[in-house]
Short mmCIF file of C-alpha atoms in Angstrom, two decimals:
data_model
loop_
_atom_site.label_atom_id
_atom_site.label_comp_id
_atom_site.label_asym_id
_atom_site.label_seq_id
_atom_site.Cartn_x
_atom_site.Cartn_y
_atom_site.Cartn_z
CA UNK T 1 6.32 -10.70 -12.47
CA UNK T 2 9.96 -10.82 -13.38
CA UNK T 3 10.67 -14.42 -14.19
CA UNK T 4 13.55 -16.42 -12.83
CA UNK T 5 14.33 -20.05 -12.17
CA UNK T 6 14.08 -20.44 -8.43
CA UNK T 7 15.38 -24.00 -8.60
CA UNK T 8 18.62 -23.03 -10.25
CA UNK T 9 21.70 -22.21 -8.25
CA UNK T 10 24.81 -20.13 -8.64
CA UNK T 11 25.84 -16.52 -8.31
CA UNK T 12 24.59 -15.61 -11.76
CA UNK T 13 21.02 -16.50 -10.82
CA UNK T 14 21.25 -14.67 -7.50
CA UNK T 15 22.27 -11.50 -9.31
CA UNK T 16 19.63 -11.63 -12.05
CA UNK T 17 16.99 -9.81 -10.05
CA UNK T 18 16.49 -7.76 -6.90
CA UNK T 19 13.66 -8.05 -4.41
CA UNK T 20 12.19 -4.92 -2.83
CA UNK T 21 10.24 -4.37 0.37
CA UNK T 22 7.08 -3.58 -1.60
CA UNK T 23 4.33 -6.18 -1.44
CA UNK T 24 2.36 -6.45 -4.68
CA UNK T 25 -1.28 -7.47 -4.87
CA UNK T 26 -2.82 -9.33 -7.81
CA UNK T 27 -6.51 -9.74 -8.59
CA UNK T 28 -7.67 -13.33 -8.52
CA UNK T 29 -10.99 -15.05 -9.04
CA UNK T 30 -9.68 -18.04 -7.13
CA UNK T 31 -10.21 -17.83 -3.34
CA UNK T 32 -7.11 -16.89 -1.38
CA UNK T 33 -6.28 -17.32 2.26
CA UNK T 34 -8.23 -14.30 3.50
CA UNK T 35 -11.51 -13.44 1.80
CA UNK T 36 -11.66 -10.07 3.57
CA UNK T 37 -8.96 -8.81 1.19
CA UNK T 38 -10.70 -7.84 -2.00
CA UNK T 39 -10.72 -5.59 -5.01
CA UNK T 40 -14.21 -4.36 -5.85
CA UNK T 41 -17.29 -6.17 -4.60
CA UNK T 42 -19.22 -5.20 -1.45
CA UNK T 43 -17.56 -4.14 1.80
CA UNK T 44 -17.55 -6.13 5.00
CA UNK T 45 -16.89 -4.69 8.45
CA UNK T 46 -14.86 -5.67 11.48
CA UNK T 47 -18.17 -5.74 13.33
CA UNK T 48 -21.29 -6.28 11.23
CA UNK T 49 -23.31 -4.47 13.90
CA UNK T 50 -21.07 -1.39 13.73
CA UNK T 51 -20.84 -0.12 10.14
CA UNK T 52 -19.13 3.21 9.41
CA UNK T 53 -20.93 6.55 9.68
CA UNK T 54 -23.02 7.14 6.60
CA UNK T 55 -21.13 10.31 5.74
CA UNK T 56 -18.12 8.26 4.68
CA UNK T 57 -20.23 6.61 1.98
CA UNK T 58 -20.85 9.85 0.09
CA UNK T 59 -18.94 11.61 -2.66
CA UNK T 60 -17.76 15.03 -1.53
CA UNK T 61 -18.51 16.43 -4.98
CA UNK T 62 -22.05 15.26 -5.74
CA UNK T 63 -23.08 13.82 -2.36
CA UNK T 64 -24.13 10.57 -4.03
CA UNK T 65 -23.10 7.18 -2.73
CA UNK T 66 -19.69 5.74 -3.55
CA UNK T 67 -18.62 2.30 -4.77
CA UNK T 68 -16.00 0.10 -3.15
CA UNK T 69 -12.63 -0.03 -4.92
CA UNK T 70 -10.51 -1.83 -2.34
CA UNK T 71 -10.84 -3.47 1.06
CA UNK T 72 -7.70 -4.66 2.83
CA UNK T 73 -7.02 -6.31 6.15
CA UNK T 74 -4.30 -4.10 7.57
CA UNK T 75 -3.36 -5.57 10.96
CA UNK T 76 0.25 -4.83 11.92
CA UNK T 77 0.73 -6.81 15.13
CA UNK T 78 4.42 -6.00 15.51
CA UNK T 79 3.82 -2.27 15.24
CA UNK T 80 0.33 -1.94 16.72
CA UNK T 81 -0.27 -4.85 19.10
CA UNK T 82 -3.88 -5.26 20.11
CA UNK T 83 -5.14 -3.30 17.09
CA UNK T 84 -7.40 -4.68 14.40
CA UNK T 85 -7.25 -2.61 11.23
CA UNK T 86 -9.07 -2.66 7.93
CA UNK T 87 -8.54 -0.21 5.07
CA UNK T 88 -11.10 0.95 2.53
CA UNK T 89 -11.04 2.95 -0.70
CA UNK T 90 -14.30 4.09 -2.30
CA UNK T 91 -14.86 5.97 -5.56
CA UNK T 92 -17.68 7.86 -7.25
CA UNK T 93 -18.91 6.36 -10.51
CA UNK T 94 -20.40 9.59 -11.86
CA UNK T 95 -18.53 10.94 -14.87
CA UNK T 96 -19.02 14.54 -13.79
CA UNK T 97 -17.10 13.89 -10.56
CA UNK T 98 -13.96 12.54 -12.17
CA UNK T 99 -10.75 14.45 -11.64
CA UNK T 100 -12.32 16.30 -8.71
CA UNK T 101 -11.09 16.20 -5.14
CA UNK T 102 -13.36 14.18 -2.88
CA UNK T 103 -14.61 11.78 -5.56
CA UNK T 104 -12.34 9.08 -4.12
CA UNK T 105 -12.22 8.62 -0.35
CA UNK T 106 -10.37 6.32 2.00
CA UNK T 107 -10.87 5.43 5.63
CA UNK T 108 -9.57 3.05 8.25
CA UNK T 109 -11.56 0.80 10.57
CA UNK T 110 -9.84 0.38 13.92
CA UNK T 111 -10.61 -1.68 17.01
CA UNK T 112 -8.18 -1.69 19.94
CA UNK T 113 -8.20 -4.01 22.91
CA UNK T 114 -6.87 -1.21 25.11
CA UNK T 115 -7.14 2.57 24.79
CA UNK T 116 -4.71 4.64 26.89
CA UNK T 117 -6.26 7.22 29.20
CA UNK T 118 -5.80 10.78 27.94
CA UNK T 119 -3.09 12.67 29.77
CA UNK T 120 -4.26 15.41 32.12
CA UNK T 121 -2.19 18.31 33.41
CA UNK T 122 -1.96 18.39 37.18
CA UNK T 123 -2.37 21.57 39.23
CA UNK T 124 0.87 23.51 39.85
CA UNK T 125 0.67 22.94 43.64
CA UNK T 126 0.11 19.22 43.37
CA UNK T 127 2.70 16.59 42.91
CA UNK T 128 1.94 14.14 40.20
CA UNK T 129 3.50 10.73 40.12
CA UNK T 130 5.86 10.28 37.21
CA UNK T 131 4.47 8.20 34.43
CA UNK T 132 6.24 4.92 33.86
CA UNK T 133 8.45 5.03 30.84
CA UNK T 134 7.41 2.73 28.03
CA UNK T 135 9.24 -0.51 27.65
CA UNK T 136 12.04 -0.29 25.12
CA UNK T 137 10.87 -1.39 21.74
CA UNK T 138 12.67 -4.40 20.40
CA UNK T 139 14.06 -4.24 16.93
CA UNK T 140 11.33 -5.45 14.65
CA UNK T 141 12.22 -8.43 12.48
CA UNK T 142 11.23 -8.73 8.87
CA UNK T 143 7.61 -9.69 9.25
CA UNK T 144 7.52 -11.88 6.16
CA UNK T 145 10.26 -14.07 7.66
CA UNK T 146 9.49 -14.08 11.38
CA UNK T 147 5.71 -14.38 11.25
CA UNK T 148 5.00 -16.18 8.04
CA UNK T 149 8.15 -18.11 7.34
CA UNK T 150 8.55 -16.26 4.05
CA UNK T 151 12.09 -15.82 2.83
CA UNK T 152 13.31 -13.55 0.03
CA UNK T 153 12.65 -14.94 -3.40
CA UNK T 154 16.29 -15.77 -4.01
CA UNK T 155 16.26 -18.17 -1.05
CA UNK T 156 12.99 -20.00 -1.69
CA UNK T 157 11.03 -21.41 -4.52
CA UNK T 158 9.65 -18.75 -6.81
CA UNK T 159 6.41 -20.68 -7.13
CA UNK T 160 5.67 -20.44 -3.42
CA UNK T 161 2.75 -18.08 -2.97
CA UNK T 162 2.72 -16.51 0.50
CA UNK T 163 -1.00 -15.74 0.27
CA UNK T 164 -2.18 -18.96 -1.29
CA UNK T 165 -4.40 -21.50 0.41
CA UNK T 166 -2.48 -24.20 -1.37
CA UNK T 167 0.87 -23.26 0.12
CA UNK T 168 3.34 -26.07 0.30
CA UNK T 169 4.20 -25.24 3.88
CA UNK T 170 2.32 -27.19 6.52
CA UNK T 171 2.96 -24.54 9.16
CA UNK T 172 0.16 -22.12 9.92
CA UNK T 173 2.75 -19.38 9.74
CA UNK T 174 2.96 -19.81 5.99
CA UNK T 175 -0.66 -18.90 5.41
CA UNK T 176 -0.99 -15.08 5.35
CA UNK T 177 -4.66 -14.78 4.51
CA UNK T 178 -6.20 -17.81 6.16
CA UNK T 179 -9.70 -17.17 7.37
CA UNK T 180 -9.03 -19.20 10.50
CA UNK T 181 -5.81 -17.36 11.18
CA UNK T 182 -4.44 -16.20 14.46
CA UNK T 183 -5.36 -12.86 16.04
CA UNK T 184 -2.41 -11.17 14.37
CA UNK T 185 -3.66 -11.83 10.87
CA UNK T 186 -4.24 -8.40 9.31
CA UNK T 187 -6.40 -9.67 6.48
CA UNK T 188 -8.40 -12.25 8.36
CA UNK T 189 -11.80 -12.05 10.00
CA UNK T 190 -12.63 -10.87 13.51
CA UNK T 191 -9.66 -11.27 15.83
CA UNK T 192 -9.69 -12.49 19.39
CA UNK T 193 -7.25 -9.73 20.28
CA UNK T 194 -10.25 -7.54 20.93
CA UNK T 195 -11.04 -9.60 24.02
CA UNK T 196 -7.77 -9.02 25.87
CA UNK T 197 -5.17 -6.27 26.31
CA UNK T 198 -2.14 -6.19 24.04
CA UNK T 199 0.70 -8.42 25.17
CA UNK T 200 4.38 -8.30 24.45
CA UNK T 201 5.57 -11.21 22.31
CA UNK T 202 7.54 -13.70 24.33
CA UNK T 203 11.26 -13.78 23.68
CA UNK T 204 11.16 -17.55 23.59
CA UNK T 205 8.56 -19.90 22.23
CA UNK T 206 6.67 -17.24 20.19
CA UNK T 207 3.05 -17.94 19.27
CA UNK T 208 2.16 -19.28 15.88
CA UNK T 209 1.21 -16.32 13.71
CA UNK T 210 -0.51 -16.37 10.35
CA UNK T 211 1.01 -14.48 7.46
CA UNK T 212 -1.10 -11.66 6.16
CA UNK T 213 -0.92 -8.95 3.53
CA UNK T 214 -0.02 -5.99 5.70
CA UNK T 215 1.97 -7.78 8.38
CA UNK T 216 3.91 -9.67 5.70
CA UNK T 217 5.47 -6.40 4.56
CA UNK T 218 8.91 -5.86 6.04
CA UNK T 219 8.71 -3.22 8.76
CA UNK T 220 11.91 -2.21 10.49
CA UNK T 221 11.24 1.45 11.24
CA UNK T 222 10.82 2.71 14.80
CA UNK T 223 7.45 3.33 16.37
CA UNK T 224 5.93 6.74 15.56
CA UNK T 225 6.12 9.59 18.04
CA UNK T 226 3.61 10.17 20.81
CA UNK T 227 0.06 10.93 19.73
CA UNK T 228 -0.95 14.56 19.83
CA UNK T 229 -4.12 16.07 21.18
CA UNK T 230 -7.18 15.94 18.89
CA UNK T 231 -7.50 18.93 16.61
CA UNK T 232 -10.85 18.41 14.93
CA UNK T 233 -14.09 17.09 16.44
CA UNK T 234 -16.01 14.34 14.73
CA UNK T 235 -19.34 15.22 13.21
CA UNK T 236 -22.57 13.55 14.21
CA UNK T 237 -22.83 10.02 12.92
CA UNK T 238 -25.50 9.06 10.44
CA UNK T 239 -26.47 5.50 9.58
CA UNK T 240 -24.71 3.65 6.81
CA UNK T 241 -27.09 3.42 3.81
CA UNK T 242 -28.83 0.19 2.92
CA UNK T 243 -27.03 -2.03 0.41
CA UNK T 244 -29.67 -1.53 -2.30
CA UNK T 245 -29.18 2.24 -2.15
CA UNK T 246 -25.65 2.02 -3.58
CA UNK T 247 -24.74 2.07 -7.28
CA UNK T 248 -23.89 -1.27 -8.86
CA UNK T 249 -20.70 -2.67 -7.40
CA UNK T 250 -17.60 -3.53 -9.36
CA UNK T 251 -16.81 -7.22 -9.86
CA UNK T 252 -15.23 -8.75 -6.80
CA UNK T 253 -11.71 -10.21 -6.80
CA UNK T 254 -9.63 -11.87 -4.13
CA UNK T 255 -6.12 -10.56 -3.61
CA UNK T 256 -3.07 -12.69 -4.11
CA UNK T 257 0.32 -11.23 -3.20
CA UNK T 258 4.08 -11.53 -3.38
CA UNK T 259 7.10 -9.30 -2.94
CA UNK T 260 8.13 -7.17 -5.87
CA UNK T 261 11.09 -8.44 -7.88
CA UNK T 262 12.86 -6.34 -10.48
CA UNK T 263 15.21 -7.43 -13.22
CA UNK T 264 18.67 -5.97 -12.86
CA UNK T 265 19.87 -4.06 -15.92
CA UNK T 266 22.27 -6.07 -18.03
CA UNK T 267 24.65 -3.62 -19.67
CA UNK T 268 27.64 -5.94 -19.84
CA UNK T 269 28.99 -6.89 -23.27
CA UNK T 270 28.90 -10.67 -23.78
CA UNK T 271 32.30 -12.29 -23.39
CA UNK T 272 32.11 -13.86 -26.86
CA UNK T 273 31.19 -10.58 -28.61
CA UNK T 274 33.60 -9.38 -31.31
CA UNK T 275 33.71 -6.10 -33.23
CA UNK T 276 35.22 -6.28 -36.72
CA UNK T 277 37.37 -3.61 -38.32
CA UNK T 278 34.64 -2.92 -40.88
CA UNK T 279 32.12 -2.24 -38.12
CA UNK T 280 34.54 0.17 -36.45
CA UNK T 281 35.05 2.04 -39.73
CA UNK T 282 31.31 2.26 -40.31
CA UNK T 283 30.75 3.56 -36.77
CA UNK T 284 33.41 6.25 -37.21
CA UNK T 285 31.99 7.38 -40.56
CA UNK T 286 28.47 7.68 -39.21
CA UNK T 287 29.42 9.41 -35.96
CA UNK T 288 30.10 12.82 -37.45
CA UNK T 289 26.99 12.98 -39.62
CA UNK T 290 24.55 11.61 -37.06
CA UNK T 291 25.78 13.01 -33.76
CA UNK T 292 23.97 16.31 -34.08
CA UNK T 293 20.79 14.62 -35.26
CA UNK T 294 20.87 12.16 -32.37
CA UNK T 295 21.42 14.92 -29.85
CA UNK T 296 18.47 16.85 -31.21
CA UNK T 297 16.22 13.79 -31.14
CA UNK T 298 17.29 12.87 -27.63
CA UNK T 299 16.64 16.39 -26.37
CA UNK T 300 13.22 16.48 -28.00
CA UNK T 301 12.32 13.07 -26.59
CA UNK T 302 13.39 13.92 -23.04
CA UNK T 303 11.54 17.22 -23.08
CA UNK T 304 8.35 15.55 -24.29
CA UNK T 305 8.48 12.60 -21.92
CA UNK T 306 7.58 13.06 -18.28
CA UNK T 307 10.50 11.35 -16.56
CA UNK T 308 8.45 10.57 -13.46
CA UNK T 309 5.76 8.94 -15.55
CA UNK T 310 8.37 6.97 -17.47
CA UNK T 311 9.85 5.68 -14.22
CA UNK T 312 6.32 4.77 -13.08
CA UNK T 313 5.59 2.93 -16.33
CA UNK T 314 8.93 1.11 -16.39
CA UNK T 315 8.54 -0.06 -12.79
CA UNK T 316 5.03 -1.41 -13.35
CA UNK T 317 6.02 -3.04 -16.62
CA UNK T 318 8.21 -5.52 -14.72
CA UNK T 319 5.13 -6.83 -12.89
CA UNK T 320 2.32 -5.67 -15.21
CA UNK T 321 -0.59 -7.46 -13.53
CA UNK T 322 -0.15 -5.81 -10.14
CA UNK T 323 -3.20 -3.93 -8.91
CA UNK T 324 -1.85 -2.92 -5.50
CA UNK T 325 1.46 -1.78 -4.00
CA UNK T 326 1.83 -2.04 -0.21
CA UNK T 327 4.59 -0.82 2.11
CA UNK T 328 3.69 0.76 5.45
CA UNK T 329 5.78 3.92 5.97
CA UNK T 330 7.36 3.38 2.57
CA UNK T 331 7.32 5.67 -0.44
CA UNK T 332 4.64 5.81 -3.13
CA UNK T 333 5.53 5.27 -6.76
CA UNK T 334 4.44 8.60 -8.22
CA UNK T 335 2.61 8.90 -11.51
CA UNK T 336 3.62 12.55 -11.86
CA UNK T 337 5.46 15.22 -9.90
CA UNK T 338 3.68 18.14 -11.52
CA UNK T 339 0.10 17.66 -10.31
CA UNK T 340 -1.22 18.71 -6.91
CA UNK T 341 -0.60 15.35 -5.24
CA UNK T 342 2.78 14.88 -6.89
CA UNK T 343 4.09 18.24 -5.73
CA UNK T 344 3.18 17.38 -2.14
CA UNK T 345 4.63 13.90 -2.16
CA UNK T 346 7.61 14.23 -4.52
CA UNK T 347 10.18 15.45 -1.99
CA UNK T 348 9.59 12.72 0.55
CA UNK T 349 9.32 10.07 -2.16
CA UNK T 350 12.62 10.98 -3.79
CA UNK T 351 14.45 11.14 -0.48
CA UNK T 352 13.60 7.55 0.38
CA UNK T 353 13.04 5.89 -2.98
CA UNK T 354 16.41 4.19 -2.81
CA UNK T 355 15.37 2.39 0.37
CA UNK T 356 12.73 0.40 -1.52
CA UNK T 357 14.97 -0.61 -4.40
CA UNK T 358 16.54 -3.57 -2.63
CA UNK T 359 15.75 -5.83 0.27
CA UNK T 360 19.19 -5.09 1.69
CA UNK T 361 18.62 -1.32 1.81
CA UNK T 362 18.14 0.32 5.18
CA UNK T 363 14.63 1.52 5.93
CA UNK T 364 14.12 5.26 6.26
CA UNK T 365 11.46 4.68 8.92
CA UNK T 366 8.50 6.91 9.61
CA UNK T 367 9.30 10.11 7.79
CA UNK T 368 9.02 13.41 9.59
CA UNK T 369 7.74 15.09 6.45
CA UNK T 370 5.69 12.80 4.24
CA UNK T 371 4.09 15.61 2.30
CA UNK T 372 0.68 14.41 3.50
CA UNK T 373 -1.67 16.43 5.71
CA UNK T 374 -1.67 15.41 9.35
CA UNK T 375 -4.28 13.09 10.78
CA UNK T 376 -7.49 15.04 11.36
CA UNK T 377 -8.41 12.72 14.22
CA UNK T 378 -5.30 13.10 16.41
CA UNK T 379 -2.92 15.48 14.62
CA UNK T 380 -0.15 12.90 14.17
CA UNK T 381 1.97 12.53 11.05
CA UNK T 382 0.57 10.49 8.19
CA UNK T 383 2.59 7.92 6.27
CA UNK T 384 2.14 6.04 3.03
CA UNK T 385 0.57 2.60 3.26
CA UNK T 386 -0.70 1.53 -0.16
CA UNK T 387 -1.62 2.57 -3.68
CA UNK T 388 -3.74 1.25 -6.52
CA UNK T 389 -2.19 0.90 -9.97
CA UNK T 390 -3.79 1.35 -13.42
CA UNK T 391 -4.24 -2.39 -13.87
CA UNK T 392 -6.82 -2.23 -11.09
CA UNK T 393 -9.00 -0.26 -13.52
CA UNK T 394 -8.66 -3.03 -16.09
CA UNK T 395 -9.90 -5.58 -13.58
CA UNK T 396 -12.64 -3.44 -12.05
CA UNK T 397 -14.04 -2.42 -15.43
CA UNK T 398 -13.67 -5.82 -17.07
CA UNK T 399 -17.45 -6.08 -17.42
CA UNK T 400 -18.04 -2.48 -18.52
CA UNK T 401 -19.31 -1.98 -22.06
CA UNK T 402 -18.33 1.66 -22.47
CA UNK T 403 -14.84 3.03 -23.00
CA UNK T 404 -15.14 6.04 -20.71
CA UNK T 405 -14.24 4.61 -17.35
CA UNK T 406 -11.97 5.61 -14.50
CA UNK T 407 -9.10 7.84 -15.54
CA UNK T 408 -6.71 7.90 -12.60
CA UNK T 409 -3.09 6.84 -12.85
CA UNK T 410 -2.78 5.87 -9.20
CA UNK T 411 -4.67 6.25 -5.91
CA UNK T 412 -2.44 6.66 -2.86
CA UNK T 413 -3.64 6.06 0.70
CA UNK T 414 -1.83 7.78 3.57
CA UNK T 415 -2.72 6.77 7.13
CA UNK T 416 -2.10 7.95 10.67
CA UNK T 417 1.37 6.86 11.76
CA UNK T 418 -0.01 6.29 15.29
CA UNK T 419 -2.96 4.20 14.10
CA UNK T 420 -5.09 6.35 16.38
CA UNK T 421 -8.43 5.11 17.66
CA UNK T 422 -11.58 6.99 16.70
CA UNK T 423 -12.43 9.53 19.38
CA UNK T 424 -15.18 8.37 21.65
CA UNK T 425 -14.56 4.69 20.89
CA UNK T 426 -14.34 2.37 23.90
CA UNK T 427 -11.92 -0.57 24.14
CA UNK T 428 -12.88 -3.39 21.77
CA UNK T 429 -15.31 -1.07 19.98
CA UNK T 430 -14.92 -0.49 16.24
CA UNK T 431 -14.37 3.08 15.11
CA UNK T 432 -13.68 4.66 11.72
CA UNK T 433 -11.19 7.37 10.79
CA UNK T 434 -11.07 9.01 7.37
CA UNK T 435 -7.59 9.02 5.88
CA UNK T 436 -5.76 10.82 3.10
CA UNK T 437 -6.57 9.61 -0.42
CA UNK T 438 -4.35 11.29 -3.02
CA UNK T 439 -5.43 10.74 -6.62
CA UNK T 440 -3.17 11.33 -9.60
CA UNK T 441 -5.36 11.63 -12.65
CA UNK T 442 -4.29 10.32 -16.02
CA UNK T 443 -4.91 13.50 -17.97
CA UNK T 444 -2.67 15.56 -15.73
CA UNK T 445 0.43 13.91 -17.17
CA UNK T 446 1.51 15.90 -20.20
CA UNK T 447 3.00 13.77 -22.95
CA UNK T 448 3.49 15.48 -26.30
#
């Protein structure tokens, strides 16, 4: 991560870096506050008695069983009160399935304490009572500050780890991944929210809330639009396969996290810099002879280098050990704009990329055109939630002997903006909804 001295003071230090709204995840062998957040390993479920349908465990290419890549507690209590969420990414380990659609799949586990009754159209001759209008939504605070007591990096110690068990803060609000966290902890275990209907947070004397990975991300966008009618029926459920039927799992890591910080470019000439007359003469003499050569080299370099990939590489290089990027309703960092996934997502990503460059930027909210296919469960818009980065491959394949491993540049997960409940699920019953997993493969980036 970009280094800076958090104990120093002064305007120069405050301007040496910028903090974005993106929450970065780092693989750790040391236990963190919420063990349900993990890279690799074996999956765990919101309800151990209600695993997903077995069809979600299979590769769409070869029909063999998949292996867990990521499991993330995704509760967003400010946006979806009364909802427990958990996100999963699975991948096929067969070499013949690489670079093929359906070899990596993602789905969302959802349990809601209350499920609204479906709207029914009344007969033309009957009068139907008007439905009460929903209560106005209060402006959502920055979750990292209001729930977890986490301030931007330039106002707190850089060594403070918002997801660490050993946090210096004694308040429960400073512990985002604690296993004994409150019901609004997105990465914690089973929540007691499932036992009661969602409640509006009190204006005064708010409850103590634990800081978690998803809810720690700053969310200031408005609530998504009203859920549409289902468009596709769910297929018949089949049992989730036994654990010994799966391929060997990847090594398991806990997930540590912190907001992304980026070094600001320093193009200013030092105040004590001096240019001698001899240096000026040498520069003038060499300008004429080298200008054409430099222009040719620059043109050749720019044509050979994929600018989107270079932006991707430069951004990750500032925090090279990140394995996960998280920002609900944010914009993915694209690996390429020329592949199938990149062409779909490029327009929406470029239109809102500036909003993630600084913590002071205004949020673009839930985009009306994310480039992602609509939710197949309810028909609502999908939005970006997270992506895996290439360093995740390094960690997952740390124990692999061969050199021919996973070859993706990034895996992007888009989810239902409504956080819809699985059709047929009763209140407080866990359901599973498959979401959009866009994979940008390494070989699809052309670099001459």
